[in-house]
PDB file of C-alpha atoms in Angstrom:
ATOM      1  CA  ALA C  13      77.883  36.561 -44.514  1.00  0.00           C
ATOM      2  CA  GLN C  14      77.504  40.084 -45.825  1.00  0.00           C
ATOM      3  CA  SER C  15      76.861  43.442 -44.206  1.00  0.00           C
ATOM      4  CA  VAL C  16      77.026  47.145 -44.863  1.00  0.00           C
ATOM      5  CA  THR C  17      77.887  49.978 -42.525  1.00  0.00           C
ATOM      6  CA  GLN C  18      76.613  53.458 -43.207  1.00  0.00           C
ATOM      7  CA  LEU C  19      78.966  55.706 -41.362  1.00  0.00           C
ATOM      8  CA  ASP C  20      76.644  58.669 -40.870  1.00  0.00           C
ATOM      9  CA  SER C  21      73.082  58.498 -39.631  1.00  0.00           C
ATOM     10  CA  HIS C  22      72.468  62.144 -40.584  1.00  0.00           C
ATOM     11  CA  VAL C  23      74.111  64.386 -43.164  1.00  0.00           C
ATOM     12  CA  SER C  24      73.236  68.034 -43.673  1.00  0.00           C
ATOM     13  CA  VAL C  25      74.335  70.055 -46.714  1.00  0.00           C
ATOM     14  CA  SER C  26      73.475  73.367 -48.300  1.00  0.00           C
ATOM     15  CA  GLU C  27      71.691  73.423 -51.614  1.00  0.00           C
ATOM     16  CA  GLY C  28      74.222  73.525 -54.461  1.00  0.00           C
ATOM     17  CA  THR C  29      77.040  71.934 -52.449  1.00  0.00           C
ATOM     18  CA  PRO C  30      78.370  68.381 -52.935  1.00  0.00           C
ATOM     19  CA  VAL C  31      76.831  65.371 -51.237  1.00  0.00           C
ATOM     20  CA  LEU C  32      78.842  62.468 -49.822  1.00  0.00           C
ATOM     21  CA  LEU C  33      77.081  59.535 -48.134  1.00  0.00           C
ATOM     22  CA  ARG C  34      79.487  56.897 -46.907  1.00  0.00           C
ATOM     23  CA  CYS C  35      79.075  53.134 -47.023  1.00  0.00           C
ATOM     24  CA  ASN C  36      81.472  50.306 -46.240  1.00  0.00           C
ATOM     25  CA  TYR C  37      80.625  46.715 -47.012  1.00  0.00           C
ATOM     26  CA  SER C  38      81.692  43.308 -45.861  1.00  0.00           C
ATOM     27  CA  SER C  39      81.180  40.289 -48.076  1.00  0.00           C
ATOM     28  CA  SER C  40      82.832  36.907 -48.357  1.00  0.00           C
ATOM     29  CA  TYR C  41      82.198  36.720 -52.082  1.00  0.00           C
ATOM     30  CA  SER C  42      81.647  39.077 -55.013  1.00  0.00           C
ATOM     31  CA  PRO C  43      79.065  41.535 -53.848  1.00  0.00           C
ATOM     32  CA  SER C  44      76.406  43.396 -55.713  1.00  0.00           C
ATOM     33  CA  LEU C  45      75.887  46.804 -54.152  1.00  0.00           C
ATOM     34  CA  PHE C  46      72.996  49.211 -54.393  1.00  0.00           C
ATOM     35  CA  TRP C  47      71.841  52.545 -53.135  1.00  0.00           C
ATOM     36  CA  TYR C  48      68.132  52.995 -52.498  1.00  0.00           C
ATOM     37  CA  VAL C  49      66.381  56.222 -51.554  1.00  0.00           C
ATOM     38  CA  GLN C  50      63.201  56.634 -49.567  1.00  0.00           C
ATOM     39  CA  HIS C  51      61.223  59.841 -49.650  1.00  0.00           C
ATOM     40  CA  PRO C  52      58.536  60.327 -46.991  1.00  0.00           C
ATOM     41  CA  ASN C  53      55.516  58.070 -47.548  1.00  0.00           C
ATOM     42  CA  LYS C  54      57.099  56.580 -50.659  1.00  0.00           C
ATOM     43  CA  GLY C  55      58.593  53.199 -51.449  1.00  0.00           C
ATOM     44  CA  LEU C  56      62.283  52.397 -51.614  1.00  0.00           C
ATOM     45  CA  GLN C  57      63.517  53.597 -54.999  1.00  0.00           C
ATOM     46  CA  LEU C  58      66.655  52.228 -56.648  1.00  0.00           C
ATOM     47  CA  LEU C  59      69.241  54.966 -57.266  1.00  0.00           C
ATOM     48  CA  LEU C  60      72.021  52.862 -58.738  1.00  0.00           C
ATOM     49  CA  LYS C  61      73.641  49.437 -58.660  1.00  0.00           C
ATOM     50  CA  TYR C  62      77.086  47.883 -58.936  1.00  0.00           C
ATOM     51  CA  THR C  63      77.281  44.308 -60.203  1.00  0.00           C
ATOM     52  CA  SER C  64      81.001  43.777 -61.056  1.00  0.00           C
ATOM     53  CA  ALA C  65      81.100  45.785 -64.273  1.00  0.00           C
ATOM     54  CA  ALA C  66      82.418  49.382 -64.232  1.00  0.00           C
ATOM     55  CA  THR C  67      83.527  50.494 -60.767  1.00  0.00           C
ATOM     56  CA  LEU C  68      82.099  53.988 -61.215  1.00  0.00           C
ATOM     57  CA  VAL C  69      78.350  53.685 -61.409  1.00  0.00           C
ATOM     58  CA  LYS C  70      76.011  56.448 -62.493  1.00  0.00           C
ATOM     59  CA  GLY C  71      72.460  56.516 -61.233  1.00  0.00           C
ATOM     60  CA  ILE C  72      69.367  58.619 -61.430  1.00  0.00           C
ATOM     61  CA  ASN C  73      69.093  62.287 -60.430  1.00  0.00           C
ATOM     62  CA  GLY C  74      72.821  62.960 -60.868  1.00  0.00           C
ATOM     63  CA  PHE C  75      73.998  60.515 -58.203  1.00  0.00           C
ATOM     64  CA  GLU C  76      76.986  58.249 -58.658  1.00  0.00           C
ATOM     65  CA  ALA C  77      78.964  55.783 -56.576  1.00  0.00           C
ATOM     66  CA  GLU C  78      82.400  54.245 -56.846  1.00  0.00           C
ATOM     67  CA  PHE C  79      83.149  50.656 -55.887  1.00  0.00           C
ATOM     68  CA  LYS C  80      86.577  50.514 -54.212  1.00  0.00           C
ATOM     69  CA  LYS C  81      87.521  46.966 -53.385  1.00  0.00           C
ATOM     70  CA  SER C  82      90.754  47.949 -51.605  1.00  0.00           C
ATOM     71  CA  GLU C  83      88.770  50.149 -49.225  1.00  0.00           C
ATOM     72  CA  THR C  84      85.614  47.968 -49.200  1.00  0.00           C
ATOM     73  CA  SER C  85      83.663  51.142 -49.835  1.00  0.00           C
ATOM     74  CA  PHE C  86      80.757  52.205 -52.015  1.00  0.00           C
ATOM     75  CA  HIS C  87      80.226  55.878 -51.227  1.00  0.00           C
ATOM     76  CA  LEU C  88      77.389  57.813 -52.855  1.00  0.00           C
ATOM     77  CA  THR C  89      78.110  61.263 -54.254  1.00  0.00           C
ATOM     78  CA  LYS C  90      76.396  64.086 -56.074  1.00  0.00           C
ATOM     79  CA  PRO C  91      78.177  67.250 -57.226  1.00  0.00           C
ATOM     80  CA  SER C  92      75.385  69.642 -56.317  1.00  0.00           C
ATOM     81  CA  ALA C  93      72.556  68.993 -53.861  1.00  0.00           C
ATOM     82  CA  HIS C  94      68.989  69.954 -54.608  1.00  0.00           C
ATOM     83  CA  MET C  95      66.185  70.445 -52.105  1.00  0.00           C
ATOM     84  CA  SER C  96      64.382  67.461 -53.598  1.00  0.00           C
ATOM     85  CA  ASP C  97      67.307  65.200 -52.601  1.00  0.00           C
ATOM     86  CA  ALA C  98      66.280  65.389 -48.955  1.00  0.00           C
ATOM     87  CA  ALA C  99      65.377  61.811 -48.063  1.00  0.00           C
ATOM     88  CA  GLU C 100      66.723  58.677 -46.391  1.00  0.00           C
ATOM     89  CA  TYR C 101      69.367  56.740 -48.291  1.00  0.00           C
ATOM     90  CA  PHE C 102      70.137  53.062 -47.835  1.00  0.00           C
ATOM     91  CA  CYS C 103      73.266  51.213 -48.877  1.00  0.00           C
ATOM     92  CA  VAL C 104      72.431  47.603 -49.695  1.00  0.00           C
ATOM     93  CA  VAL C 105      74.492  44.489 -50.453  1.00  0.00           C
ATOM     94  CA  THR C 106      73.690  41.116 -51.898  1.00  0.00           C
ATOM     95  CA  LEU C 107      75.752  38.264 -53.310  1.00  0.00           C
ATOM     96  CA  THR C 108      76.256  38.397 -57.070  1.00  0.00           C
ATOM     97  CA  GLY C 109      74.494  35.373 -58.512  1.00  0.00           C
ATOM     98  CA  GLY C 110      73.751  34.095 -55.055  1.00  0.00           C
ATOM     99  CA  GLY C 111      70.078  34.801 -54.653  1.00  0.00           C
ATOM    100  CA  ASN C 112      68.213  38.019 -54.135  1.00  0.00           C
ATOM    101  CA  LYS C 113      68.247  38.492 -50.389  1.00  0.00           C
ATOM    102  CA  LEU C 114      69.247  42.088 -49.724  1.00  0.00           C
ATOM    103  CA  THR C 115      71.091  43.228 -46.611  1.00  0.00           C
ATOM    104  CA  PHE C 116      70.400  46.856 -45.741  1.00  0.00           C
ATOM    105  CA  GLY C 117      72.467  49.429 -43.933  1.00  0.00           C
ATOM    106  CA  THR C 118      70.907  51.499 -41.176  1.00  0.00           C
ATOM    107  CA  GLY C 119      70.252  54.428 -43.491  1.00  0.00           C
ATOM    108  CA  THR C 120      71.495  58.016 -43.765  1.00  0.00           C
ATOM    109  CA  GLN C 121      69.042  60.875 -43.471  1.00  0.00           C
ATOM    110  CA  LEU C 122      70.058  63.632 -45.880  1.00  0.00           C
ATOM    111  CA  LYS C 123      68.935  67.151 -45.060  1.00  0.00           C
ATOM    112  CA  VAL C 124      69.332  69.904 -47.657  1.00  0.00           C
ATOM    113  CA  GLU C 125      69.214  73.474 -46.454  1.00  0.00           C
ATOM    114  CA  LEU C 126      68.790  76.692 -48.391  1.00  0.00           C
TER     115      LEU C 126
ATOM    116  CA  GLU Q  12      56.549  53.433 -64.711  1.00  0.00           C
ATOM    117  CA  PRO Q  13      55.363  50.096 -63.260  1.00  0.00           C
ATOM    118  CA  GLU Q  14      54.770  50.114 -59.518  1.00  0.00           C
ATOM    119  CA  VAL Q  15      54.392  47.689 -56.662  1.00  0.00           C
ATOM    120  CA  THR Q  16      51.175  48.513 -54.839  1.00  0.00           C
ATOM    121  CA  GLN Q  17      50.569  47.721 -51.181  1.00  0.00           C
ATOM    122  CA  THR Q  18      47.391  47.834 -49.119  1.00  0.00           C
ATOM    123  CA  PRO Q  19      46.556  48.931 -46.531  1.00  0.00           C
ATOM    124  CA  SER Q  20      48.951  51.815 -46.049  1.00  0.00           C
ATOM    125  CA  HIS Q  21      48.341  51.692 -42.316  1.00  0.00           C
ATOM    126  CA  GLN Q  22      46.629  49.095 -40.139  1.00  0.00           C
ATOM    127  CA  VAL Q  23      46.036  49.128 -36.410  1.00  0.00           C
ATOM    128  CA  THR Q  24      45.187  45.829 -34.750  1.00  0.00           C
ATOM    129  CA  GLN Q  25      44.887  44.271 -31.326  1.00  0.00           C
ATOM    130  CA  MET Q  26      47.460  41.769 -30.107  1.00  0.00           C
ATOM    131  CA  GLY Q  27      46.462  38.238 -31.039  1.00  0.00           C
ATOM    132  CA  GLN Q  28      44.483  39.238 -34.105  1.00  0.00           C
ATOM    133  CA  GLU Q  29      45.239  37.982 -37.593  1.00  0.00           C
ATOM    134  CA  VAL Q  30      46.448  40.482 -40.170  1.00  0.00           C
ATOM    135  CA  ILE Q  31      46.762  40.167 -43.927  1.00  0.00           C
ATOM    136  CA  LEU Q  32      48.913  42.615 -45.843  1.00  0.00           C
ATOM    137  CA  ARG Q  33      48.359  42.730 -49.567  1.00  0.00           C
ATOM    138  CA  CYS Q  34      50.671  43.486 -52.448  1.00  0.00           C
ATOM    139  CA  VAL Q  35      50.288  43.693 -56.200  1.00  0.00           C
ATOM    140  CA  PRO Q  36      53.754  43.123 -57.705  1.00  0.00           C
ATOM    141  CA  ILE Q  37      54.815  44.303 -61.143  1.00  0.00           C
ATOM    142  CA  SER Q  38      52.924  42.177 -63.635  1.00  0.00           C
ATOM    143  CA  ASN Q  39      55.819  40.461 -65.444  1.00  0.00           C
ATOM    144  CA  HIS Q  40      57.944  39.908 -62.343  1.00  0.00           C
ATOM    145  CA  LEU Q  41      58.466  36.391 -61.054  1.00  0.00           C
ATOM    146  CA  TYR Q  42      60.236  36.896 -57.716  1.00  0.00           C
ATOM    147  CA  PHE Q  43      58.385  38.322 -54.734  1.00  0.00           C
ATOM    148  CA  TYR Q  44      59.602  39.425 -51.333  1.00  0.00           C
ATOM    149  CA  TRP Q  45      58.586  40.789 -47.985  1.00  0.00           C
ATOM    150  CA  TYR Q  46      60.873  42.971 -45.881  1.00  0.00           C
ATOM    151  CA  ARG Q  47      60.105  44.836 -42.714  1.00  0.00           C
ATOM    152  CA  GLN Q  48      61.490  47.796 -40.803  1.00  0.00           C
ATOM    153  CA  ILE Q  49      60.846  48.197 -37.112  1.00  0.00           C
ATOM    154  CA  LEU Q  50      60.939  51.864 -36.158  1.00  0.00           C
ATOM    155  CA  GLY Q  51      64.521  53.015 -35.749  1.00  0.00           C
ATOM    156  CA  GLN Q  52      65.992  49.740 -37.001  1.00  0.00           C
ATOM    157  CA  LYS Q  53      67.313  48.324 -40.258  1.00  0.00           C
ATOM    158  CA  VAL Q  54      65.178  47.066 -43.115  1.00  0.00           C
ATOM    159  CA  GLU Q  55      65.196  43.266 -42.663  1.00  0.00           C
ATOM    160  CA  PHE Q  56      64.535  40.453 -45.092  1.00  0.00           C
ATOM    161  CA  LEU Q  57      61.579  38.224 -44.226  1.00  0.00           C
ATOM    162  CA  VAL Q  58      60.906  35.928 -47.159  1.00  0.00           C
ATOM    163  CA  SER Q  59      61.331  35.412 -50.883  1.00  0.00           C
ATOM    164  CA  PHE Q  60      58.882  33.548 -53.108  1.00  0.00           C
ATOM    165  CA  TYR Q  61      59.301  32.074 -56.552  1.00  0.00           C
ATOM    166  CA  ASN Q  62      57.364  29.581 -58.629  1.00  0.00           C
ATOM    167  CA  ASN Q  63      54.612  29.365 -56.016  1.00  0.00           C
ATOM    168  CA  GLU Q  64      56.838  28.439 -53.151  1.00  0.00           C
ATOM    169  CA  ILE Q  65      59.095  30.024 -50.574  1.00  0.00           C
ATOM    170  CA  SER Q  66      62.673  30.124 -51.866  1.00  0.00           C
ATOM    171  CA  GLU Q  67      64.279  31.600 -48.757  1.00  0.00           C
ATOM    172  CA  LYS Q  68      63.142  32.858 -45.371  1.00  0.00           C
ATOM    173  CA  SER Q  69      64.786  34.506 -42.404  1.00  0.00           C
ATOM    174  CA  GLU Q  70      64.701  33.503 -38.752  1.00  0.00           C
ATOM    175  CA  ILE Q  71      62.065  36.174 -38.216  1.00  0.00           C
ATOM    176  CA  PHE Q  72      59.678  34.350 -40.540  1.00  0.00           C
ATOM    177  CA  ASP Q  73      58.390  31.789 -38.058  1.00  0.00           C
ATOM    178  CA  ASP Q  74      55.178  29.750 -38.010  1.00  0.00           C
ATOM    179  CA  GLN Q  75      53.127  32.863 -37.300  1.00  0.00           C
ATOM    180  CA  PHE Q  76      53.906  34.156 -40.769  1.00  0.00           C
ATOM    181  CA  SER Q  77      52.752  32.841 -44.119  1.00  0.00           C
ATOM    182  CA  VAL Q  78      52.752  34.073 -47.693  1.00  0.00           C
ATOM    183  CA  GLU Q  79      50.455  33.268 -50.542  1.00  0.00           C
ATOM    184  CA  ARG Q  80      49.902  34.138 -54.152  1.00  0.00           C
ATOM    185  CA  PRO Q  81      46.176  33.480 -54.279  1.00  0.00           C
ATOM    186  CA  ASP Q  82      45.741  34.545 -57.884  1.00  0.00           C
ATOM    187  CA  GLY Q  83      47.806  35.848 -60.773  1.00  0.00           C
ATOM    188  CA  SER Q  84      48.265  39.325 -59.370  1.00  0.00           C
ATOM    189  CA  ASN Q  85      48.244  39.429 -55.557  1.00  0.00           C
ATOM    190  CA  PHE Q  86      50.936  38.440 -53.074  1.00  0.00           C
ATOM    191  CA  THR Q  87      49.931  38.411 -49.416  1.00  0.00           C
ATOM    192  CA  LEU Q  88      51.644  38.263 -46.049  1.00  0.00           C
ATOM    193  CA  LYS Q  89      49.576  36.853 -43.198  1.00  0.00           C
ATOM    194  CA  ILE Q  90      50.460  37.157 -39.543  1.00  0.00           C
ATOM    195  CA  ARG Q  91      48.319  34.650 -37.656  1.00  0.00           C
ATOM    196  CA  SER Q  92      48.403  36.024 -34.136  1.00  0.00           C
ATOM    197  CA  THR Q  93      50.041  39.418 -33.946  1.00  0.00           C
ATOM    198  CA  LYS Q  94      52.402  40.406 -31.157  1.00  0.00           C
ATOM    199  CA  LEU Q  95      53.446  43.865 -30.046  1.00  0.00           C
ATOM    200  CA  GLU Q  96      56.863  43.322 -31.607  1.00  0.00           C
ATOM    201  CA  ASP Q  97      55.281  42.789 -35.029  1.00  0.00           C
ATOM    202  CA  SER Q  98      54.643  46.527 -35.180  1.00  0.00           C
ATOM    203  CA  ALA Q  99      56.692  47.684 -38.161  1.00  0.00           C
ATOM    204  CA  MET Q 100      56.608  48.947 -41.725  1.00  0.00           C
ATOM    205  CA  TYR Q 101      56.258  45.994 -44.077  1.00  0.00           C
ATOM    206  CA  PHE Q 102      57.610  46.358 -47.595  1.00  0.00           C
ATOM    207  CA  CYS Q 103      56.658  44.165 -50.509  1.00  0.00           C
ATOM    208  CA  ALA Q 104      59.032  43.924 -53.471  1.00  0.00           C
ATOM    209  CA  SER Q 105      59.290  42.115 -56.767  1.00  0.00           C
ATOM    210  CA  SER Q 106      61.949  41.469 -59.385  1.00  0.00           C
ATOM    211  CA  GLY Q 107      62.096  40.039 -62.878  1.00  0.00           C
ATOM    212  CA  LEU Q 108      64.066  37.259 -64.503  1.00  0.00           C
ATOM    213  CA  ALA Q 109      66.394  39.573 -66.390  1.00  0.00           C
ATOM    214  CA  ASP Q 110      67.650  41.446 -63.352  1.00  0.00           C
ATOM    215  CA  ALA Q 111      66.573  39.279 -60.474  1.00  0.00           C
ATOM    216  CA  ASN Q 112      68.527  41.096 -57.758  1.00  0.00           C
ATOM    217  CA  VAL Q 113      67.147  44.511 -58.681  1.00  0.00           C
ATOM    218  CA  LEU Q 114      64.064  44.803 -56.512  1.00  0.00           C
ATOM    219  CA  THR Q 115      61.210  47.236 -56.965  1.00  0.00           C
ATOM    220  CA  PHE Q 116      59.639  48.081 -53.630  1.00  0.00           C
ATOM    221  CA  GLY Q 117      56.185  49.223 -52.680  1.00  0.00           C
ATOM    222  CA  ALA Q 118      55.479  52.201 -50.409  1.00  0.00           C
ATOM    223  CA  GLY Q 119      54.977  49.935 -47.419  1.00  0.00           C
ATOM    224  CA  SER Q 120      52.201  48.982 -45.007  1.00  0.00           C
ATOM    225  CA  ARG Q 121      52.561  50.310 -41.496  1.00  0.00           C
ATOM    226  CA  LEU Q 122      51.302  47.803 -38.946  1.00  0.00           C
ATOM    227  CA  THR Q 123      50.632  48.947 -35.395  1.00  0.00           C
ATOM    228  CA  VAL Q 124      49.823  46.245 -32.842  1.00  0.00           C
ATOM    229  CA  LEU Q 125      48.232  47.456 -29.605  1.00  0.00           C
TER     230      LEU Q 125
END
């Protein structure tokens, strides 16, 4: 079985300050991990993915995430928030090579203030 | 950039009515999926479809649900007799052979059952 826990349902930052969205995972086997973003009235857009290559993964729009097996974490970061980053972010896990069924976290709503 | 297109964006129906949600996946993708998100809850896997048959389905996907690929471009989800608890946002997704666990999602179809 696999699951992800997003530790914060809401995060609020000021524009230009760093963003940290936290995610812990649980998986019996080698996981593949993803972050998806959802802007209002838009589909779920892939930000980045980890599939057992480099542990530091760079994604679109300046986001990155680090896979830490010892901490079972896959936190999403960005050095400097922009107003356009305001959206809901989902941490997602699936089994590497084990089919394509995704298990979603509950989501973190990111608010960016001036 | 290729998109997954879903119609309708919003549908209101009476309990007991049949509903068909339509999706046009990315043209060279071979794997197709339906997920749903009940308001305030996680995004949940419903079903995956490959080579004209269901490859995996969740417990949610009971006899009231069916999927079909009626032609070379559409992928549909039918709910035979809707219940109040079927009210949710339904997301269609697709993925290709090269990166099968990287899903591209549509913007969703919001179903409201009265």
